[in-house]
Short mmCIF file of C-alpha atoms in Angstrom, two decimals:
data_model
loop_
_atom_site.label_atom_id
_atom_site.label_comp_id
_atom_site.label_asym_id
_atom_site.label_seq_id
_atom_site.Cartn_x
_atom_site.Cartn_y
_atom_site.Cartn_z
CA UNK A 63 -0.18 37.64 23.57
CA UNK A 64 1.71 34.03 24.43
CA UNK A 65 4.93 33.54 22.56
CA UNK A 66 4.78 30.62 20.13
CA UNK A 67 7.79 28.11 19.91
CA UNK A 68 7.50 25.79 16.71
CA UNK A 69 8.42 22.43 17.20
CA UNK A 70 11.11 21.02 15.58
CA UNK A 71 10.02 19.10 12.24
CA UNK A 72 13.22 16.93 11.59
CA UNK A 73 12.56 13.71 12.18
CA UNK A 74 15.40 11.25 13.28
CA UNK A 75 17.59 9.67 10.40
CA UNK A 76 15.70 6.78 8.72
CA UNK A 77 16.85 3.56 9.79
CA UNK A 78 16.98 2.16 5.94
CA UNK A 79 20.42 2.27 4.14
CA UNK A 80 20.88 5.68 2.38
CA UNK A 81 20.22 6.01 -1.28
CA UNK A 82 22.75 7.89 -2.30
CA UNK A 83 26.34 6.89 -0.52
CA UNK A 84 26.79 8.74 2.79
CA UNK A 85 29.85 11.77 2.06
CA UNK A 86 31.32 11.88 5.17
CA UNK A 87 33.36 9.91 7.07
CA UNK A 88 32.47 8.97 10.79
CA UNK A 89 35.72 7.48 12.02
CA UNK A 90 37.39 10.76 12.96
CA UNK A 91 34.27 11.97 14.91
CA UNK A 92 34.84 8.29 16.40
CA UNK A 93 38.13 8.63 17.28
CA UNK A 94 37.54 12.02 18.90
CA UNK A 95 34.87 10.40 21.10
CA UNK A 96 36.68 7.53 22.32
CA UNK A 97 39.84 9.31 23.06
CA UNK A 98 37.92 12.16 24.77
CA UNK A 99 35.78 9.98 27.33
CA UNK A 100 32.95 11.79 26.42
CA UNK A 101 30.95 8.45 25.83
CA UNK A 102 31.54 7.73 29.88
CA UNK A 103 28.64 9.94 30.61
CA UNK A 104 26.36 7.51 28.55
CA UNK A 105 27.39 3.91 29.69
CA UNK A 106 24.91 1.74 31.60
CA UNK A 107 27.79 1.53 34.46
CA UNK A 108 27.81 4.13 36.99
CA UNK A 109 31.63 5.17 36.47
CA UNK A 110 31.16 8.46 38.13
CA UNK A 111 33.71 7.90 40.85
CA UNK A 112 36.47 7.00 38.65
CA UNK A 113 39.21 9.57 37.53
CA UNK A 114 40.05 10.00 33.94
CA UNK A 115 43.15 9.27 34.42
CA UNK A 116 42.38 5.61 35.74
CA UNK A 117 39.67 4.53 32.99
CA UNK A 118 42.67 2.15 31.62
CA UNK A 119 42.61 0.25 35.27
CA UNK A 120 38.93 -1.31 34.51
CA UNK A 121 37.60 -2.87 32.13
CA UNK A 122 36.92 0.04 29.51
CA UNK A 123 39.64 -0.54 27.21
CA UNK A 124 37.96 -2.19 23.87
CA UNK A 125 35.70 -0.94 21.10
CA UNK A 126 34.36 -3.01 17.99
CA UNK A 127 32.60 -1.26 14.40
CA UNK A 128 29.90 -3.00 12.68
CA UNK A 129 27.06 -1.61 10.77
CA UNK A 130 24.51 -3.21 13.26
CA UNK A 131 21.38 -1.64 11.69
CA UNK A 132 22.30 -2.03 8.23
CA UNK A 133 22.05 1.71 7.05
CA UNK A 134 25.67 1.48 5.64
CA UNK A 135 27.31 3.76 8.53
CA UNK A 136 29.42 1.08 11.37
CA UNK A 137 28.10 1.41 14.70
CA UNK A 138 30.50 1.98 17.15
CA UNK A 139 30.34 -0.57 20.80
CA UNK A 140 32.14 0.20 23.77
CA UNK A 141 32.80 -2.28 26.28
CA UNK A 142 33.10 -1.07 29.73
CA UNK A 143 32.77 -1.48 33.45
CA UNK A 144 34.39 -1.88 36.62
CA UNK A 145 34.36 -5.76 36.78
CA UNK A 146 33.11 -8.32 34.84
CA UNK A 147 29.51 -8.06 36.66
CA UNK A 148 29.09 -4.57 36.09
CA UNK A 149 30.42 -4.51 32.39
CA UNK A 150 28.10 -3.27 29.04
CA UNK A 151 28.72 -3.11 25.78
CA UNK A 152 27.42 0.70 24.84
CA UNK A 153 26.16 1.36 21.01
CA UNK A 154 26.55 4.43 19.58
CA UNK A 155 25.62 5.57 15.72
CA UNK A 156 26.58 8.43 13.45
CA UNK A 157 24.87 10.62 11.28
CA UNK A 158 25.51 13.95 9.68
CA UNK A 159 28.34 14.38 12.14
CA UNK A 160 26.60 13.84 14.93
CA UNK A 161 27.31 10.96 17.24
CA UNK A 162 23.80 9.26 18.97
CA UNK A 163 23.55 6.96 22.12
CA UNK A 164 21.51 3.98 20.90
CA UNK A 165 21.34 1.96 24.13
CA UNK A 166 23.27 -0.55 26.32
CA UNK A 167 23.18 -4.25 27.22
CA UNK A 168 24.93 -5.73 30.60
CA UNK A 169 27.21 -8.60 28.93
CA UNK A 170 30.85 -9.21 28.62
CA UNK A 171 32.02 -12.17 26.78
CA UNK A 172 31.71 -11.16 22.76
CA UNK A 173 30.13 -9.72 20.11
CA UNK A 174 29.17 -11.22 16.88
CA UNK A 175 27.81 -10.60 13.50
CA UNK A 176 25.67 -12.84 11.45
CA UNK A 177 27.69 -14.58 8.94
CA UNK A 178 24.66 -13.88 6.19
CA UNK A 179 25.35 -10.03 6.87
CA UNK A 180 21.96 -9.42 8.10
CA UNK A 181 21.33 -6.18 10.52
CA UNK A 182 21.63 -7.67 14.08
CA UNK A 183 24.53 -8.39 16.49
CA UNK A 184 24.64 -11.26 19.03
CA UNK A 185 26.25 -10.58 22.19
CA UNK A 186 27.47 -13.41 24.40
CA UNK A 187 27.59 -13.25 28.25
CA UNK A 188 28.73 -16.28 30.06
CA UNK A 189 28.31 -16.89 33.55
CA UNK A 190 29.41 -20.31 35.42
CA UNK A 191 28.80 -23.15 33.02
CA UNK A 192 25.89 -20.69 31.02
CA UNK A 193 26.36 -18.91 27.93
CA UNK A 194 23.28 -16.52 27.79
CA UNK A 195 23.25 -15.41 23.92
CA UNK A 196 21.10 -12.38 22.83
CA UNK A 197 19.99 -11.38 19.28
CA UNK A 198 19.57 -7.48 19.07
CA UNK A 199 18.37 -5.33 16.55
CA UNK A 200 18.94 -1.64 16.38
CA UNK A 201 16.76 0.87 14.96
CA UNK A 202 16.69 5.17 15.84
CA UNK A 203 14.49 4.23 18.65
CA UNK A 204 17.39 2.01 20.12
CA UNK A 205 18.11 -1.56 20.84
CA UNK A 206 15.40 -4.20 20.81
CA UNK A 207 16.13 -7.88 21.58
CA UNK A 208 14.58 -10.14 19.01
CA UNK A 209 15.50 -13.21 21.41
CA UNK A 210 17.75 -14.68 23.99
CA UNK A 211 18.59 -18.12 24.98
CA UNK A 212 21.10 -20.00 27.43
CA UNK A 213 23.01 -22.83 26.34
CA UNK A 214 25.03 -25.05 28.88
CA UNK A 215 28.87 -24.91 27.37
CA UNK A 216 30.46 -27.18 29.75
CA UNK A 217 28.36 -30.47 28.52
CA UNK A 218 29.36 -33.07 26.60
CA UNK A 219 26.73 -32.59 24.31
CA UNK A 220 26.89 -28.96 23.81
CA UNK A 221 27.07 -27.81 20.27
CA UNK A 222 27.87 -24.39 19.96
CA UNK A 223 25.19 -22.19 18.34
CA UNK A 224 27.13 -19.60 17.01
CA UNK A 225 29.20 -22.11 14.84
CA UNK A 226 28.43 -21.33 11.05
CA UNK A 227 25.95 -18.64 11.48
CA UNK A 228 28.07 -15.93 13.67
CA UNK A 229 31.19 -14.60 13.33
CA UNK A 230 33.26 -12.94 16.01
CA UNK A 231 33.31 -9.14 15.66
CA UNK A 232 37.40 -7.91 16.00
CA UNK A 233 38.08 -5.52 19.00
CA UNK A 234 40.06 -2.88 19.38
CA UNK A 235 41.97 -1.02 22.31
CA UNK A 236 40.73 2.49 23.24
CA UNK A 237 44.06 3.31 24.53
CA UNK A 238 45.79 2.56 21.12
#
């Protein structure tokens, strides 16, 4: 007789805001995750040849917190890479004491949240005289691009499309 294995019956956490307040606090887990450099194994850049004691010498020094999917828990967004052209924003979420890797996007110039607090995030990537803006939505299936646009920000007639509708996200040092 062949052994049978039951498939797990648990579904991924809902992307809807919880009906009851979140009882636990994600920040101690995020702090441990940042300080342990466990996240390095999940980033979009290949950082495998960099010794842990040299991480501070690369573009791996900042993180932001924002509730990208609107579920009531702020996501952890880590900026890292070996150079400007190799820099990515890596998204992590938290649920019941576990940190989940949600996806990454190669970019380096800034994160913005919607001024109206809707559930999405804007990632800026400036190269030369062009800024590419990517609006992302996040679900438990990962990151999805809602739209992407390019703007020539050095032209005289340039109007910043972020002005009034997007708010720059504060970044904090991983090393503090």
